[in-house]
């Protein structure tokens, strides 16, 4: 019982640490104007979330993701009527759950890589669905009074954008794909240190 309590305490400390690091990284946002309008900003806050997910499983990863968003709101507030924070949580969760489930099945570098690839694909798909049906309409109605100005901004980036569907396919999907690749590369570069953390956690 004492060991179980210690492990739970260790989990809680690790979750808090990873969430704090992720929240700080979330403050460092970089637009990718060659891919998507500037209100889409990339950060690498999913890296510590994935490290925590690999160490403790998808449930812990979701907790880190949620605490990261709450800490970010405390530190910075929202400038997007919570759309950006909701988007970050949705696509982040879509990334970490498949990656965490695959890695929990077998903890090797190959399955970590496969999990990250699967997570990236999942994030791209979920990002498209969430933006197309919920996030873009919500953001457009709050800040632009409708979708037409948003589509015009998108068309300035890519002339082939003429509808919500083309916006999602030609701007949102490439943005999330690039984000997934960058986050996955950083996570794999840190894999040796991650594996030490995991061995200490389970050892």
CSV table of C-alpha atoms in Angstrom, one decimal:
chain,number,residue,atom,x,y,z
A,1,UNK,CA,0.0,0.0,0.0
A,2,UNK,CA,2.8,2.4,0.9
A,3,UNK,CA,4.6,1.6,-2.4
A,4,UNK,CA,1.3,2.3,-4.3
A,5,UNK,CA,0.9,5.6,-2.5
A,6,UNK,CA,4.5,6.5,-3.3
A,7,UNK,CA,4.0,5.7,-7.0
A,8,UNK,CA,0.8,7.8,-7.0
A,9,UNK,CA,2.6,10.7,-5.4
A,10,UNK,CA,5.5,10.3,-7.9
A,11,UNK,CA,2.9,10.3,-10.7
A,12,UNK,CA,1.3,13.5,-9.4
A,13,UNK,CA,4.7,15.3,-9.1
A,14,UNK,CA,5.7,14.2,-12.6
A,15,UNK,CA,2.3,15.3,-14.0
A,16,UNK,CA,2.7,18.7,-12.4
A,17,UNK,CA,6.2,19.1,-13.6
A,18,UNK,CA,5.4,18.1,-17.2
A,19,UNK,CA,2.3,20.4,-17.2
A,20,UNK,CA,4.4,23.4,-16.0
A,21,UNK,CA,7.1,22.9,-18.6
A,22,UNK,CA,4.4,22.4,-21.3
A,23,UNK,CA,2.6,25.6,-20.2
A,24,UNK,CA,5.8,27.6,-20.5
A,25,UNK,CA,6.5,26.1,-24.0
A,26,UNK,CA,2.9,27.0,-25.0
A,27,UNK,CA,3.8,30.7,-24.5
A,28,UNK,CA,6.4,30.4,-27.3
A,29,UNK,CA,4.2,30.5,-30.3
A,30,UNK,CA,5.4,30.8,-33.9
A,31,UNK,CA,3.0,31.5,-36.9
A,32,UNK,CA,3.6,29.6,-40.1
A,33,UNK,CA,2.3,32.2,-42.6
A,34,UNK,CA,3.3,30.2,-45.6
A,35,UNK,CA,0.9,27.4,-44.5
A,36,UNK,CA,-2.0,29.0,-42.6
A,37,UNK,CA,-3.3,32.4,-41.5
A,38,UNK,CA,-1.3,34.0,-38.6
A,39,UNK,CA,-3.9,33.3,-36.0
A,40,UNK,CA,-2.8,29.7,-36.3
A,41,UNK,CA,0.4,29.6,-34.2
A,42,UNK,CA,2.6,26.6,-33.6
A,43,UNK,CA,4.2,25.6,-30.3
A,44,UNK,CA,6.0,22.5,-29.1
A,45,UNK,CA,4.2,22.1,-25.8
A,46,UNK,CA,3.1,18.6,-26.8
A,47,UNK,CA,6.7,17.4,-26.3
A,48,UNK,CA,6.6,17.2,-22.4
A,49,UNK,CA,3.0,16.0,-22.7
A,50,UNK,CA,4.2,13.1,-24.8
A,51,UNK,CA,7.1,12.4,-22.5
A,52,UNK,CA,4.6,12.2,-19.6
A,53,UNK,CA,2.3,10.0,-21.7
A,54,UNK,CA,5.1,7.6,-22.6
A,55,UNK,CA,6.2,7.4,-18.9
A,56,UNK,CA,2.7,7.1,-17.3
A,57,UNK,CA,0.1,6.3,-20.0
A,58,UNK,CA,-2.6,8.2,-22.0
A,59,UNK,CA,-4.7,9.0,-18.9
A,60,UNK,CA,-1.8,10.8,-17.3
A,61,UNK,CA,-1.1,12.5,-20.7
A,62,UNK,CA,-4.6,13.9,-20.8
A,63,UNK,CA,-4.2,15.2,-17.3
A,64,UNK,CA,-1.0,17.0,-18.3
A,65,UNK,CA,-2.7,18.4,-21.4
A,66,UNK,CA,-5.6,19.7,-19.3
A,67,UNK,CA,-3.4,21.2,-16.6
A,68,UNK,CA,-1.2,22.8,-19.3
A,69,UNK,CA,-4.2,24.6,-20.8
A,70,UNK,CA,-5.4,25.8,-17.3
A,71,UNK,CA,-1.9,27.1,-16.4
A,72,UNK,CA,-1.7,28.8,-19.8
A,73,UNK,CA,-5.0,30.6,-19.2
A,74,UNK,CA,-3.8,31.7,-15.7
A,75,UNK,CA,-0.5,33.0,-17.1
A,76,UNK,CA,-1.7,34.6,-20.3
A,77,UNK,CA,-5.5,34.5,-20.5
A,78,UNK,CA,-7.2,34.0,-23.8
A,79,UNK,CA,-7.2,36.2,-26.9
A,80,UNK,CA,-9.3,33.9,-29.0
A,81,UNK,CA,-12.5,33.5,-26.9
A,82,UNK,CA,-11.0,30.1,-25.7
A,83,UNK,CA,-11.0,28.8,-29.3
A,84,UNK,CA,-7.2,28.5,-29.4
A,85,UNK,CA,-7.1,26.8,-26.0
A,86,UNK,CA,-9.8,24.3,-27.0
A,87,UNK,CA,-8.1,23.6,-30.3
A,88,UNK,CA,-4.8,23.0,-28.6
A,89,UNK,CA,-6.5,20.5,-26.2
A,90,UNK,CA,-8.4,18.7,-28.9
A,91,UNK,CA,-5.6,18.2,-31.3
A,92,UNK,CA,-3.1,17.6,-28.5
A,93,UNK,CA,-5.4,14.8,-27.1
A,94,UNK,CA,-5.8,13.4,-30.6
A,95,UNK,CA,-2.0,13.2,-30.8
A,96,UNK,CA,-1.2,11.8,-27.4
A,97,UNK,CA,-3.9,9.1,-27.1
A,98,UNK,CA,-2.9,6.9,-30.1
A,99,UNK,CA,0.8,7.5,-29.4
A,100,UNK,CA,0.4,6.5,-25.7
A,101,UNK,CA,-1.7,3.5,-26.4
A,102,UNK,CA,0.8,2.1,-29.0
A,103,UNK,CA,3.7,2.7,-26.8
A,104,UNK,CA,2.0,1.2,-23.7
A,105,UNK,CA,1.5,-2.0,-25.8
A,106,UNK,CA,5.3,-2.3,-26.4
A,107,UNK,CA,7.9,0.1,-25.0
A,108,UNK,CA,10.5,0.2,-27.8
A,109,UNK,CA,11.9,3.0,-30.0
A,110,UNK,CA,10.2,1.5,-33.0
A,111,UNK,CA,6.8,1.5,-31.4
A,112,UNK,CA,7.4,5.0,-30.0
A,113,UNK,CA,8.1,6.2,-33.6
A,114,UNK,CA,5.0,4.3,-34.9
A,115,UNK,CA,2.9,5.8,-32.2
A,116,UNK,CA,4.1,9.3,-33.0
A,117,UNK,CA,3.3,8.8,-36.7
A,118,UNK,CA,-0.2,7.4,-35.8
A,119,UNK,CA,-0.7,10.3,-33.4
A,120,UNK,CA,0.3,12.8,-36.1
A,121,UNK,CA,-2.2,11.4,-38.6
A,122,UNK,CA,-4.9,11.4,-35.8
A,123,UNK,CA,-4.1,15.0,-35.0
A,124,UNK,CA,-4.4,16.0,-38.6
A,125,UNK,CA,-7.8,14.3,-39.0
A,126,UNK,CA,-9.2,15.6,-35.7
A,127,UNK,CA,-7.8,19.1,-36.4
A,128,UNK,CA,-9.7,19.1,-39.7
A,129,UNK,CA,-13.0,17.9,-38.2
A,130,UNK,CA,-12.8,20.1,-35.2
A,131,UNK,CA,-11.9,23.2,-37.2
A,132,UNK,CA,-14.4,22.6,-39.9
A,133,UNK,CA,-17.4,21.9,-37.7
A,134,UNK,CA,-16.7,23.8,-34.4
A,135,UNK,CA,-13.6,25.9,-34.0
A,136,UNK,CA,-13.6,28.0,-37.2
A,137,UNK,CA,-17.3,28.8,-37.1
A,138,UNK,CA,-16.9,29.7,-33.4
A,139,UNK,CA,-13.9,31.9,-34.0
A,140,UNK,CA,-15.4,33.5,-37.1
A,141,UNK,CA,-18.6,34.4,-35.4
A,142,UNK,CA,-16.8,35.9,-32.3
A,143,UNK,CA,-14.3,38.0,-34.1
A,144,UNK,CA,-15.3,38.5,-37.8
A,145,UNK,CA,-19.1,38.2,-37.8
A,146,UNK,CA,-19.1,35.3,-40.1
A,147,UNK,CA,-16.9,33.0,-42.3
A,148,UNK,CA,-16.4,35.3,-45.3
A,149,UNK,CA,-13.5,37.4,-43.7
A,150,UNK,CA,-11.8,34.2,-42.5
A,151,UNK,CA,-12.0,32.7,-46.0
A,152,UNK,CA,-10.6,35.9,-47.4
A,153,UNK,CA,-7.6,35.7,-45.0
A,154,UNK,CA,-7.1,32.1,-46.0
A,155,UNK,CA,-7.3,32.9,-49.7
A,156,UNK,CA,-4.5,35.5,-49.1
A,157,UNK,CA,-2.3,32.6,-48.0
A,158,UNK,CA,-3.5,30.1,-50.6
A,159,UNK,CA,-5.5,31.3,-53.6
A,160,UNK,CA,-7.2,27.9,-53.9
A,161,UNK,CA,-9.1,28.4,-50.6
A,162,UNK,CA,-12.7,29.2,-51.4
A,163,UNK,CA,-14.7,27.4,-48.8
A,164,UNK,CA,-14.5,26.0,-45.3
A,165,UNK,CA,-13.7,22.6,-46.7
A,166,UNK,CA,-10.8,23.9,-48.8
A,167,UNK,CA,-9.6,26.0,-45.8
A,168,UNK,CA,-9.4,23.0,-43.6
A,169,UNK,CA,-7.7,20.8,-46.3
A,170,UNK,CA,-5.3,23.4,-47.6
A,171,UNK,CA,-4.4,25.3,-44.4
A,172,UNK,CA,-5.4,23.4,-41.2
A,173,UNK,CA,-4.2,20.0,-42.4
A,174,UNK,CA,-0.7,21.1,-43.5
A,175,UNK,CA,-0.3,23.2,-40.4
A,176,UNK,CA,-1.1,20.3,-38.1
A,177,UNK,CA,1.0,17.9,-40.2
A,178,UNK,CA,4.1,20.2,-39.9
A,179,UNK,CA,3.4,20.6,-36.1
A,180,UNK,CA,3.1,16.8,-35.7
A,181,UNK,CA,6.4,16.1,-37.6
A,182,UNK,CA,8.3,18.8,-35.6
A,183,UNK,CA,7.0,17.6,-32.2
A,184,UNK,CA,7.7,13.9,-33.2
A,185,UNK,CA,11.2,14.7,-34.2
A,186,UNK,CA,12.0,16.5,-31.0
A,187,UNK,CA,10.4,13.7,-29.0
A,188,UNK,CA,12.5,11.1,-30.8
A,189,UNK,CA,15.7,13.1,-30.3
A,190,UNK,CA,14.9,13.1,-26.6
A,191,UNK,CA,14.0,9.4,-26.6
A,192,UNK,CA,17.0,8.2,-24.7
A,193,UNK,CA,16.4,10.6,-21.8
A,194,UNK,CA,12.7,9.7,-22.0
A,195,UNK,CA,13.5,6.0,-21.7
A,196,UNK,CA,15.6,6.6,-18.6
A,197,UNK,CA,12.7,8.5,-17.1
A,198,UNK,CA,10.4,5.6,-17.9
A,199,UNK,CA,12.8,3.0,-16.5
A,200,UNK,CA,13.1,5.0,-13.3
A,201,UNK,CA,9.3,5.3,-13.1
A,202,UNK,CA,8.7,1.6,-13.6
A,203,UNK,CA,11.9,0.3,-12.0
